[in-house]
Short mmCIF file of C-alpha atoms in Angstrom, two decimals:
data_model
loop_
_atom_site.label_atom_id
_atom_site.label_comp_id
_atom_site.label_asym_id
_atom_site.label_seq_id
_atom_site.Cartn_x
_atom_site.Cartn_y
_atom_site.Cartn_z
CA MET L 1 8.86 12.47 51.49
CA PRO L 2 10.27 13.66 54.62
CA THR L 3 11.61 17.36 55.32
CA GLU L 4 13.52 17.36 57.97
CA GLN L 5 16.68 14.37 58.69
CA PHE L 6 15.12 13.45 62.58
CA GLU L 7 11.48 12.62 60.94
CA THR L 8 13.57 9.54 58.83
CA LYS L 9 13.36 5.95 59.53
CA MET L 10 17.44 6.00 58.52
CA PHE L 11 17.98 8.65 60.69
CA HIS L 12 15.39 6.75 64.40
CA GLU L 13 17.05 3.82 63.52
CA ALA L 14 21.90 5.07 62.85
CA GLY L 15 20.59 6.65 66.32
CA GLU L 16 20.04 3.19 67.92
CA ALA L 17 22.81 1.89 67.16
CA PRO L 18 24.63 3.02 70.58
CA ASP L 19 22.03 0.35 72.58
CA ARG L 20 21.86 -2.02 70.35
CA VAL L 21 25.28 -2.96 70.60
CA ALA L 22 25.30 -2.90 73.86
CA ALA L 23 22.62 -5.33 74.05
CA GLN L 24 24.62 -7.35 71.45
CA PHE L 25 27.64 -7.03 73.93
CA GLN L 26 25.82 -8.09 77.07
CA ASN L 27 23.36 -10.91 75.30
CA ASN L 28 26.21 -13.06 73.03
CA THR L 29 29.28 -12.90 74.70
CA SER L 30 29.19 -16.72 76.04
CA ALA L 31 27.93 -17.77 72.08
CA ILE L 32 30.99 -15.64 71.22
CA ASN L 33 33.03 -17.32 73.29
CA GLU L 34 32.35 -20.61 72.07
CA ILE L 35 33.34 -19.74 68.31
CA ALA L 36 36.10 -17.59 68.69
CA LYS L 37 37.41 -20.77 71.34
CA ARG L 38 36.35 -23.31 68.56
CA LEU L 39 38.47 -20.98 65.83
CA ALA L 40 41.21 -20.29 67.82
CA SER L 41 41.86 -24.44 68.21
CA ASP L 42 43.39 -26.59 65.78
CA LYS L 43 40.84 -27.52 63.74
CA ILE L 44 40.43 -24.82 61.86
CA ASN L 45 42.72 -22.75 59.92
CA MET L 46 41.51 -20.72 58.21
CA VAL L 47 38.16 -17.93 57.49
CA VAL L 48 36.03 -17.48 54.87
CA THR L 49 33.47 -15.22 55.15
CA CYS L 50 29.87 -15.12 52.73
CA ALA L 51 28.09 -11.65 52.23
CA ARG L 52 26.30 -9.20 50.43
CA GLY L 53 25.52 -5.90 49.63
CA SER L 54 27.10 -3.77 53.56
CA SER L 55 27.42 -7.51 55.09
CA SER L 56 30.28 -7.93 52.94
CA HIS L 57 31.49 -5.34 54.12
CA ALA L 58 31.34 -6.13 57.00
CA THR L 59 33.27 -8.93 56.03
CA VAL L 60 35.60 -6.55 54.51
CA TYR L 61 36.45 -5.21 57.71
CA GLY L 62 36.39 -8.14 60.19
CA LYS L 63 39.09 -9.29 57.74
CA TYR L 64 41.28 -7.69 59.46
CA LEU L 65 40.66 -8.14 62.27
CA LEU L 66 40.75 -11.65 62.16
CA GLU L 67 43.42 -12.18 60.48
CA ARG L 68 45.36 -10.00 62.98
CA GLN L 69 44.38 -11.26 66.21
CA THR L 70 44.42 -15.09 64.68
CA GLY L 71 46.93 -15.17 61.84
CA LYS L 72 44.43 -17.50 60.38
CA PRO L 73 43.71 -16.24 56.41
CA VAL L 74 40.44 -15.32 55.05
CA CYS L 75 38.60 -14.82 52.43
CA ALA L 76 35.53 -13.90 50.76
CA PHE L 77 32.80 -17.07 48.60
CA SER L 78 31.77 -16.07 45.81
CA PRO L 79 28.43 -16.82 45.64
CA SER L 80 28.05 -17.83 42.46
CA VAL L 81 29.55 -20.66 43.11
CA ALA L 82 27.27 -22.37 44.17
CA SER L 83 24.24 -20.92 43.30
CA VAL L 84 25.05 -20.92 39.10
CA TYR L 85 26.94 -23.35 39.01
CA GLY L 86 26.64 -25.62 41.28
CA ALA L 87 30.44 -26.55 42.67
CA ALA L 88 31.69 -28.59 45.48
CA LEU L 89 34.39 -27.95 47.51
CA ASN L 90 36.18 -29.13 50.26
CA LEU L 91 36.03 -26.61 52.99
CA ARG L 92 37.36 -29.07 55.52
CA GLY L 93 39.01 -27.24 58.66
CA ALA L 94 37.36 -23.61 57.73
CA MET L 95 35.13 -21.73 59.39
CA PHE L 96 32.22 -20.32 57.41
CA LEU L 97 31.00 -17.59 58.37
CA ALA L 98 27.55 -16.30 56.64
CA VAL L 99 26.38 -12.10 57.02
CA SER L 100 23.43 -11.97 56.40
CA GLN L 101 20.65 -8.89 57.73
CA SER L 102 18.47 -11.15 57.19
CA GLY L 103 19.43 -14.38 56.53
CA ARG L 104 16.77 -14.88 53.42
CA SER L 105 18.99 -14.49 50.50
CA GLU L 106 19.12 -17.50 48.11
CA ASP L 107 22.55 -18.03 46.85
CA LEU L 108 23.97 -17.85 50.24
CA LEU L 109 21.22 -19.79 51.14
CA GLN L 110 23.48 -21.94 48.58
CA SER L 111 26.13 -21.50 50.02
CA ALA L 112 26.31 -22.36 53.39
CA LYS L 113 24.48 -25.41 51.99
CA ALA L 114 27.42 -26.55 50.26
CA ALA L 115 29.69 -25.38 52.47
CA LYS L 116 29.18 -27.07 54.95
CA ALA L 117 28.69 -30.23 52.63
CA GLY L 118 32.45 -29.60 51.54
CA GLY L 119 33.12 -30.18 56.36
CA ALA L 120 32.86 -26.12 57.42
CA PHE L 121 31.81 -25.29 60.90
CA THR L 122 29.53 -22.93 59.32
CA VAL L 123 28.72 -20.23 61.30
CA ALA L 124 25.08 -17.15 60.64
CA LEU L 125 25.84 -14.25 61.92
CA THR L 126 22.51 -12.33 60.94
CA ASN L 127 19.38 -9.82 62.39
CA ASP L 128 16.84 -12.70 62.20
CA SER L 129 17.40 -16.09 64.00
CA ALA L 130 14.34 -17.93 62.72
CA SER L 131 14.97 -18.15 59.41
CA PRO L 132 16.65 -19.74 57.04
CA LEU L 133 20.12 -18.98 56.69
CA ALA L 134 19.97 -19.47 60.72
CA ASP L 135 18.33 -23.33 60.20
CA LEU L 136 20.57 -23.90 58.17
CA CYS L 137 23.85 -23.66 59.90
CA ASP L 138 25.64 -24.95 63.01
CA VAL L 139 25.65 -22.18 65.10
CA THR L 140 23.72 -18.56 65.36
CA LEU L 141 24.91 -15.64 66.92
CA PRO L 142 22.07 -12.65 66.58
CA LEU L 143 22.82 -9.58 65.48
CA LEU L 144 20.38 -8.23 68.46
CA ALA L 145 19.96 -4.89 65.88
CA GLY L 146 16.05 -4.58 67.32
CA ASP L 147 13.92 -3.75 64.02
CA GLU L 148 15.50 -2.09 60.54
CA THR L 149 12.35 -0.79 58.30
CA SER L 150 14.64 1.11 56.19
CA VAL L 151 16.34 -0.31 53.28
CA ALA L 152 18.98 1.10 53.70
CA ALA L 153 20.74 -0.93 56.39
CA THR L 154 22.48 1.41 59.15
CA LYS L 155 21.86 -0.55 63.25
CA SER L 156 22.46 -3.41 61.33
CA PHE L 157 25.22 -2.75 59.76
CA ILE L 158 26.69 -1.76 62.53
CA CYS L 159 25.83 -4.51 65.25
CA SER L 160 27.63 -7.13 62.35
CA LEU L 161 31.03 -5.01 62.32
CA THR L 162 31.45 -5.42 66.13
CA ALA L 163 29.80 -8.72 66.04
CA LEU L 164 32.80 -9.04 63.84
CA ALA L 165 34.96 -7.82 66.38
CA HIS L 166 33.81 -9.32 69.28
CA ILE L 167 34.88 -12.55 67.60
CA ALA L 168 38.51 -11.09 66.76
CA PHE L 169 39.03 -10.01 70.07
CA ALA L 170 38.18 -13.52 72.09
CA ALA L 171 39.73 -15.58 69.68
CA GLY L 172 42.96 -13.91 70.08
CA GLY L 173 42.28 -13.51 74.01
CA ASP L 174 42.88 -10.17 73.15
CA ASP L 175 41.37 -8.19 76.49
CA LYS L 176 42.34 -4.72 75.48
CA GLY L 177 40.28 -5.27 72.18
CA LEU L 178 36.91 -6.13 74.48
CA SER L 179 37.52 -3.98 77.07
CA ALA L 180 37.33 -1.23 74.69
CA LEU L 181 34.24 -2.47 72.20
CA GLU L 182 32.17 -2.76 75.97
CA GLN L 183 32.92 0.59 76.41
CA LEU L 184 31.90 1.30 72.79
CA PRO L 185 28.18 2.55 73.16
CA ALA L 186 29.63 5.45 74.82
CA HIS L 187 31.40 6.20 72.13
CA LEU L 188 29.20 5.89 69.52
CA SER L 189 26.24 8.12 70.67
CA GLN L 190 29.61 10.52 71.05
CA ALA L 191 30.05 10.23 67.19
CA TRP L 192 26.13 10.25 66.77
CA GLU L 193 25.98 14.01 68.48
CA GLY L 194 28.48 15.50 65.57
CA GLU L 195 26.83 16.96 62.44
CA TRP L 196 29.07 17.52 58.64
CA ASN L 197 27.10 20.77 57.01
CA ALA L 198 30.26 21.89 56.24
CA ALA L 199 30.46 19.24 53.48
CA LEU L 200 27.08 19.26 52.74
CA PRO L 201 27.28 22.10 49.95
CA ILE L 202 30.67 20.22 48.71
CA LEU L 203 28.73 17.03 47.79
CA GLN L 204 24.65 18.52 47.30
CA ASP L 205 25.26 18.94 43.68
CA ALA L 206 28.48 16.30 43.28
CA ARG L 207 27.54 14.04 40.14
CA ASN L 208 31.21 11.40 41.32
CA LEU L 209 33.38 11.03 43.81
CA PHE L 210 36.08 8.26 45.32
CA VAL L 211 35.21 7.41 47.89
CA SER L 212 39.10 6.05 50.14
CA GLY L 213 40.23 4.68 53.10
CA ARG L 214 42.69 1.54 53.66
CA GLY L 215 42.87 -1.73 56.59
CA VAL L 216 40.37 -1.67 58.86
CA GLY L 217 38.88 1.57 57.22
CA PHE L 218 38.41 -0.36 53.78
CA GLY L 219 34.77 -1.61 54.50
CA ILE L 220 34.20 1.07 55.83
CA ALA L 221 34.69 2.82 52.93
CA LYS L 222 33.48 0.61 51.04
CA GLU L 223 29.88 1.24 53.44
CA ALA L 224 29.56 4.64 52.31
CA ALA L 225 30.43 4.17 49.32
CA LEU L 226 26.88 2.29 48.48
CA LYS L 227 25.43 4.96 50.81
CA LEU L 228 25.51 7.02 49.38
CA LYS L 229 24.89 6.03 45.97
CA GLU L 230 22.02 3.40 47.79
CA THR L 231 20.26 7.24 49.85
CA SER L 232 21.89 10.71 47.69
CA GLY L 233 21.61 9.01 43.88
CA LEU L 234 25.32 10.11 43.91
CA HIS L 235 28.06 7.73 42.44
CA ALA L 236 30.75 6.95 44.79
CA GLU L 237 33.16 4.39 43.81
CA ALA L 238 35.58 3.20 47.81
CA LEU L 239 39.04 2.15 46.52
CA SER L 240 41.65 2.26 48.91
CA ALA L 241 43.62 4.06 49.54
CA ALA L 242 46.88 2.52 47.96
CA GLU L 243 44.77 0.88 44.92
CA LEU L 244 43.76 5.20 44.20
CA ARG L 245 46.98 5.51 42.72
CA HIS L 246 47.39 3.38 40.33
CA GLY L 247 44.59 4.01 37.24
CA PRO L 248 42.06 5.98 39.07
CA MET L 249 44.39 8.35 39.21
CA ALA L 250 43.99 10.08 35.92
CA VAL L 251 39.65 10.19 37.05
CA VAL L 252 40.86 12.86 39.19
CA SER L 253 40.98 17.07 38.34
CA GLU L 254 40.14 20.52 39.59
CA GLY L 255 37.47 20.26 41.80
CA PHE L 256 36.98 16.42 41.27
CA PRO L 257 36.05 15.21 45.10
CA ILE L 258 37.16 12.83 47.39
CA LEU L 259 36.39 11.50 50.77
CA ALA L 260 38.82 9.65 53.12
CA PHE L 261 38.11 7.84 55.90
CA VAL L 262 42.58 8.21 57.68
CA SER L 263 41.98 5.56 60.93
CA ALA L 264 44.11 6.38 63.54
CA ASP L 265 45.93 3.82 63.62
CA GLU L 266 49.02 1.50 61.14
CA SER L 267 47.56 2.69 57.47
CA LYS L 268 46.11 6.25 58.87
CA GLN L 269 50.02 7.31 56.76
CA SER L 270 49.06 6.64 53.01
CA VAL L 271 45.02 7.64 53.64
CA ARG L 272 46.84 11.27 54.39
CA GLU L 273 49.65 11.55 52.05
CA LEU L 274 47.08 9.71 49.50
CA VAL L 275 44.61 13.35 50.79
CA SER L 276 48.06 15.39 50.71
CA PHE L 277 48.89 14.58 46.21
CA CYS L 278 45.08 14.44 45.47
CA ALA L 279 45.06 18.12 46.88
CA SER L 280 48.08 19.52 45.62
CA ASN L 281 46.65 18.56 42.03
CA GLY L 282 43.24 20.24 42.53
CA ALA L 283 40.94 17.44 44.61
CA LYS L 284 38.06 19.45 46.71
CA CYS L 285 39.27 16.56 49.28
CA LEU L 286 37.39 15.88 52.60
CA THR L 287 38.34 13.46 55.10
CA VAL L 288 36.78 11.61 58.42
CA GLY L 289 39.21 11.68 61.31
CA GLU L 290 42.38 13.44 61.51
CA ALA L 291 42.92 16.48 59.32
CA VAL L 292 44.90 16.68 56.53
CA PRO L 293 46.78 19.87 54.95
CA ASP L 294 44.38 21.46 52.24
CA ALA L 295 41.32 19.45 53.31
CA LEU L 296 38.54 19.49 54.65
CA ASN L 297 37.97 17.94 58.43
CA LEU L 298 34.52 16.22 59.30
CA ASP L 299 35.28 15.94 62.99
CA CYS L 300 34.79 12.31 65.07
CA PRO L 301 35.80 10.31 67.87
CA VAL L 302 37.89 8.50 68.53
CA GLY L 303 37.19 5.98 71.44
CA ASP L 304 39.22 3.48 73.15
CA ASP L 305 40.97 1.19 70.46
CA PRO L 306 41.37 2.59 66.81
CA ARG L 307 40.18 -0.70 65.17
CA LEU L 308 37.45 0.48 66.27
CA THR L 309 37.68 3.87 65.70
CA PRO L 310 35.70 3.36 62.12
CA ILE L 311 32.39 2.17 64.11
CA LEU L 312 32.34 5.48 65.23
CA GLN L 313 33.38 6.99 61.46
CA ILE L 314 30.58 5.06 59.73
CA GLN L 315 28.11 6.39 62.89
CA ARG L 316 29.01 9.81 62.07
CA PHE L 317 29.30 9.04 58.73
CA TYR L 318 25.57 8.35 58.82
CA ARG L 319 23.77 11.41 59.98
CA PHE L 320 25.45 12.93 57.22
CA ALA L 321 23.80 10.51 54.77
CA ASN L 322 20.58 11.33 55.50
CA ALA L 323 20.86 14.89 55.75
CA LEU L 324 23.20 14.49 51.94
CA SER L 325 20.21 12.43 51.53
CA LEU L 326 17.42 15.16 51.84
CA ALA L 327 19.34 18.17 50.43
CA ARG L 328 19.54 16.27 47.28
CA GLY L 329 15.66 16.44 47.41
CA LYS L 330 15.57 12.17 48.27
CA ASN L 331 13.86 10.15 50.24
CA PRO L 332 16.83 8.30 52.00
CA ASP L 333 14.26 5.30 53.28
CA GLU L 334 13.05 4.60 49.54
CA PRO L 335 15.83 4.13 46.95
CA PRO L 336 14.25 3.13 43.59
CA PHE L 337 14.25 -0.01 41.95
CA LEU L 338 15.14 -0.89 45.29
CA LYS L 339 13.49 -3.29 49.24
CA LYS L 340 14.89 -4.12 51.94
CA VAL L 341 15.12 -7.43 51.31
CA THR L 342 17.37 -8.64 47.83
CA VAL L 343 17.00 -11.86 46.07
CA THR L 344 19.84 -12.99 44.88
CA VAL L 345 20.78 -16.33 42.43
#
């Protein structure tokens, strides 16, 4: 059992993200340009993503960028449609993006087979270029995250985000976004050095909380909630800033913790309004990014492009999640009942 946060695999692997992202940008540009060219053409009219767990959260982030950059709808494929129900789908004119760290989960493999049979152009984003998923798809884009042995995915998640952002910016011909992505490793290093020690006492003994975000920040909120469950045994539910104002608001009571990721784009106002409303009703609110009155602000670099800010926020969050896990007497590298590769059908 590690006793200091810097002794865990999670800490070391998350800290490698800046170098891995730099290597990915340098080595994948040619392959991504080919994928982006196909995506931007009239041959593709929609994108279908397929993923589980952290990879699924990455596709939520990618959805916002891809739709804005290409004007083409992005939807999530339900793996059970192929693996449980065996349904045949017509996916002609679709790009099928399968995102998987291992590339070995049976339901994703069956989904990729079904997508290919249905006429889709299939692309695998995986950290294992020799995986069965890579063999199945028309094109494989390696995440290049390097070996990841902690059960909790960190650098591989960040590399999934940057790969999706790279595809979106390239497809949209967005030179500003591509330039910001190239400079992102330096900002990731800066984000990694920050501590959120003030938040530890608030969440060390907590049993439940909401994690919220909106737009490009929503996928990050979903990933943060998963990591809190996975590494700290803390029941965290991710909700968009819009959805939390509906039925879930009835759960909020005096002292109820809410962790809100405030993106640096047009979505920030709705998140700010949510935090202000919850704080006025007694919730203990923590904000990542822009400060909000009556909430504890957890600072984080913004970077060169607000669309990439959520990547910096999750990088700093990983350091905090590792520290929180240890403070709660857990081992972030070995969550109970879990293993690195989850095989579902």
